[in-house]
């Protein structure tokens, strides 16, 4: 869908004045605009609204490192236009095909949304290697290294460790980890998480960054 044909654009912007300006300019081009002020709500909003495009402000400090990926996954196949400050080339490539850099005028944003809609959904951003203490994980070839030795992980062990390493310092319940590594509705019990965490700790050895949070679940100390 193009600007001429309208459509729904989800604007994720914490500044009300900026969000309203973007809404006005996009509305002039025939778009219906939904504004989300809290970036933490963006993935759920994208999944609910099923927009034709998303404008995602990533220029605010202290946003989760995986926010772009989660919003892109939730909005797919809709393209995501990332709004950023100046970025190095490697960081820019991780944000897919559509990006505008502050400062910019609202007409630039409208043009970026129209171009994103013409070109379709962004290419899948390449996965980046992860590290936590002595543990290194490379999702590109699904390899894990602990210190100076390579560690053989099952598919589920790798997915569980990758999810935890992508969200360091965040405490997850067993149910959340089940959804992340096994998928919603997989039918596995919470005890399954405990078993796999124990297996991961045994394989990773001394210095494993996975910590039990009593009464809740697990966290990876980055």
Coordinates of C-alpha atoms in Angstrom, one line a residue:
X1 CA 0.0 0.0 0.0
X2 CA 1.3 3.5 -0.8
X3 CA 0.7 7.0 0.5
X4 CA -1.8 7.6 -2.3
X5 CA -3.8 4.6 -1.1
X6 CA -3.7 5.4 2.6
X7 CA -3.2 2.8 5.2
X8 CA -2.3 2.6 8.9
X9 CA 1.0 3.9 10.3
X10 CA 2.0 3.1 13.9
X11 CA 4.2 5.9 15.2
X12 CA 6.3 5.0 18.3
X13 CA 7.4 8.4 19.6
X14 CA 7.8 9.4 23.3
X15 CA 7.6 13.2 22.6
X16 CA 3.9 14.2 22.3
X17 CA 4.7 17.3 20.2
X18 CA 6.9 15.4 17.8
X19 CA 4.3 12.6 17.5
X20 CA 1.5 15.1 16.8
X21 CA 3.6 16.8 14.1
X22 CA 4.3 13.4 12.5
X23 CA 0.6 12.4 12.7
X24 CA -0.5 15.6 11.0
X25 CA 1.9 15.2 8.0
X26 CA 1.2 11.5 7.6
X27 CA -2.6 12.2 7.8
X28 CA -2.3 14.8 5.0
X29 CA -1.0 11.9 2.8
X30 CA -4.1 9.8 3.6
X31 CA -2.7 7.7 6.4
X32 CA -4.5 6.7 9.6
X33 CA -2.0 7.1 12.4
X34 CA -1.9 5.4 15.8
X35 CA 0.6 6.8 18.3
X36 CA 2.4 4.8 20.9
X37 CA 4.3 6.9 23.5
X38 CA 5.9 4.0 25.4
X39 CA 8.5 2.1 23.4
X40 CA 8.0 -1.0 25.7
X41 CA 4.4 -1.2 24.4
X42 CA 5.4 -1.1 20.7
X43 CA 5.7 -4.8 20.0
X44 CA 2.3 -5.5 21.5
X45 CA 0.8 -2.5 19.7
X46 CA 2.3 -3.6 16.3
X47 CA 0.9 -7.1 16.8
X48 CA -2.6 -5.8 17.7
X49 CA -2.9 -3.0 15.1
X50 CA -1.4 -4.9 12.1
X51 CA -0.2 -1.6 10.6
X52 CA 0.9 -1.1 7.0
X53 CA 4.1 0.6 8.3
X54 CA 5.8 1.5 11.6
X55 CA 7.8 4.6 12.5
X56 CA 10.0 3.6 15.5
X57 CA 11.9 6.2 17.4
X58 CA 15.2 4.6 18.6
X59 CA 17.0 7.8 19.5
X60 CA 16.0 7.7 23.2
X61 CA 18.6 6.5 25.5
X62 CA 18.4 3.2 27.4
X63 CA 16.1 1.4 25.0
X64 CA 16.3 -2.4 24.9
X65 CA 18.9 -3.6 22.4
X66 CA 16.4 -6.0 20.8
X67 CA 13.5 -3.5 20.5
X68 CA 13.9 -3.0 16.7
X69 CA 13.9 -6.8 16.1
X70 CA 10.9 -7.4 18.4
X71 CA 8.9 -4.6 16.7
X72 CA 9.8 -5.8 13.2
X73 CA 8.9 -9.4 14.1
X74 CA 5.5 -8.2 15.5
X75 CA 4.7 -5.9 12.6
X76 CA 5.9 -8.3 9.8
X77 CA 5.3 -8.0 6.9
X78 CA 4.9 -4.3 7.4
X79 CA 8.1 -2.3 7.0
X80 CA 9.7 -0.5 10.0
X81 CA 11.2 3.0 9.5
X82 CA 13.8 3.5 12.3
X83 CA 14.3 7.0 13.6
X84 CA 17.8 7.3 15.0
X85 CA 20.6 9.7 16.0
X86 CA 24.0 9.4 14.2
X87 CA 25.0 5.7 14.0
X88 CA 28.2 3.9 12.9
X89 CA 27.7 1.8 9.7
X90 CA 27.6 -1.5 11.5
X91 CA 24.8 -0.4 13.8
X92 CA 22.9 1.2 10.9
X93 CA 23.0 -2.1 9.0
X94 CA 21.4 -3.9 11.9
X95 CA 18.2 -1.7 11.5
X96 CA 17.1 -3.1 8.2
X97 CA 16.5 -1.1 5.0
X98 CA 14.5 1.9 6.2
X99 CA 16.0 4.6 8.4
X100 CA 15.9 8.4 8.9
X101 CA 18.5 10.2 11.0
X102 CA 17.7 13.1 13.3
X103 CA 17.4 16.0 12.7
X104 CA 14.9 15.8 9.8
X105 CA 11.8 17.6 8.6
X106 CA 8.4 15.8 8.7
X107 CA 8.3 15.7 4.9
X108 CA 11.4 13.6 5.0
X109 CA 9.6 11.1 7.3
X110 CA 6.6 11.0 5.0
X111 CA 8.8 10.3 2.0
X112 CA 10.6 7.5 4.0
X113 CA 7.3 5.9 4.9
X114 CA 6.1 6.0 1.3
X115 CA 9.4 4.6 0.1
X116 CA 9.3 1.8 2.7
X117 CA 5.8 0.9 1.6
X118 CA 6.9 0.8 -2.1
X119 CA 9.8 -1.4 -1.3
X120 CA 8.0 -3.7 1.2
X121 CA 9.1 -5.2 4.4
X122 CA 12.7 -4.8 5.5
X123 CA 15.2 -7.5 4.9
X124 CA 15.9 -9.6 8.0
X125 CA 18.7 -7.8 9.9
X126 CA 21.7 -10.0 10.2
X127 CA 22.1 -11.5 13.7
X128 CA 25.0 -10.2 15.8
X129 CA 27.4 -12.1 18.0
X130 CA 26.6 -12.0 21.7
X131 CA 28.9 -12.1 24.7
X132 CA 28.4 -12.4 28.5
X133 CA 31.6 -12.9 30.6
X134 CA 33.5 -15.9 29.2
X135 CA 30.5 -17.0 27.1
X136 CA 30.4 -16.0 23.4
X137 CA 27.4 -16.9 21.1
X138 CA 27.3 -16.5 17.3
X139 CA 23.7 -16.9 16.0
X140 CA 25.0 -16.8 12.4
X141 CA 26.5 -20.2 12.6
X142 CA 24.9 -21.2 15.9
X143 CA 28.2 -21.7 17.7
X144 CA 28.9 -21.3 21.4
X145 CA 32.2 -20.8 23.1
X146 CA 33.0 -20.8 26.8
X147 CA 36.4 -19.4 27.5
X148 CA 38.6 -21.0 24.9
X149 CA 36.5 -24.1 24.3
X150 CA 33.7 -24.7 21.9
X151 CA 30.4 -26.0 23.5
X152 CA 28.0 -28.3 21.8
X153 CA 24.4 -27.2 22.5
X154 CA 21.1 -28.7 21.4
X155 CA 18.8 -26.5 19.3
X156 CA 16.6 -25.7 22.4
X157 CA 19.6 -25.1 24.6
X158 CA 21.0 -22.6 22.0
X159 CA 17.7 -20.8 21.6
X160 CA 17.3 -20.5 25.4
X161 CA 20.8 -19.2 25.9
X162 CA 20.5 -16.8 22.9
X163 CA 17.3 -15.3 24.3
X164 CA 18.8 -14.8 27.8
X165 CA 22.0 -13.3 26.3
X166 CA 20.0 -10.9 24.1
X167 CA 18.3 -9.6 27.2
X168 CA 21.0 -9.3 29.9
X169 CA 20.0 -8.2 33.3
X170 CA 16.3 -8.9 32.7
X171 CA 14.5 -11.4 34.9
X172 CA 12.3 -13.9 33.1
X173 CA 9.7 -16.3 34.6
X174 CA 9.8 -19.9 33.5
X175 CA 6.7 -19.4 31.5
X176 CA 8.3 -16.5 29.6
X177 CA 11.3 -18.6 28.8
X178 CA 9.1 -21.4 27.6
X179 CA 7.4 -19.1 25.2
X180 CA 10.7 -17.8 24.0
X181 CA 12.6 -21.0 23.5
X182 CA 9.9 -23.6 22.9
X183 CA 7.2 -21.3 21.4
X184 CA 3.7 -20.4 22.7
X185 CA 1.5 -23.4 23.3
X186 CA 4.4 -25.9 23.1
X187 CA 2.9 -27.9 25.9
X188 CA 6.2 -28.2 27.9
X189 CA 6.0 -27.7 31.7
X190 CA 8.0 -25.1 33.7
X191 CA 10.2 -27.9 35.0
X192 CA 11.5 -28.3 31.5
X193 CA 13.2 -24.9 31.8
X194 CA 14.9 -25.9 35.0
X195 CA 16.3 -29.0 33.4
X196 CA 17.6 -27.1 30.4
X197 CA 19.1 -24.4 32.5
X198 CA 20.9 -27.1 34.6
X199 CA 22.2 -28.7 31.4
X200 CA 23.4 -25.3 30.1
X201 CA 25.2 -24.6 33.4
X202 CA 26.9 -28.0 33.2
X203 CA 28.1 -27.4 29.7
X204 CA 29.2 -23.8 30.1
X205 CA 31.1 -24.6 33.3
X206 CA 32.5 -22.3 35.9
X207 CA 31.5 -18.7 35.4
X208 CA 28.2 -19.3 33.8
X209 CA 26.2 -16.1 33.8
X210 CA 22.8 -17.6 34.3
X211 CA 21.5 -16.8 37.8
X212 CA 18.4 -18.2 39.5
X213 CA 16.0 -15.6 40.9
X214 CA 14.3 -17.3 43.8
X215 CA 10.5 -17.5 43.4
X216 CA 10.6 -16.0 39.9
X217 CA 12.8 -17.6 37.3
X218 CA 16.2 -16.8 35.7
X219 CA 18.4 -13.8 34.7
X220 CA 21.6 -13.6 32.7
X221 CA 24.2 -11.3 34.3
X222 CA 25.8 -9.5 31.4

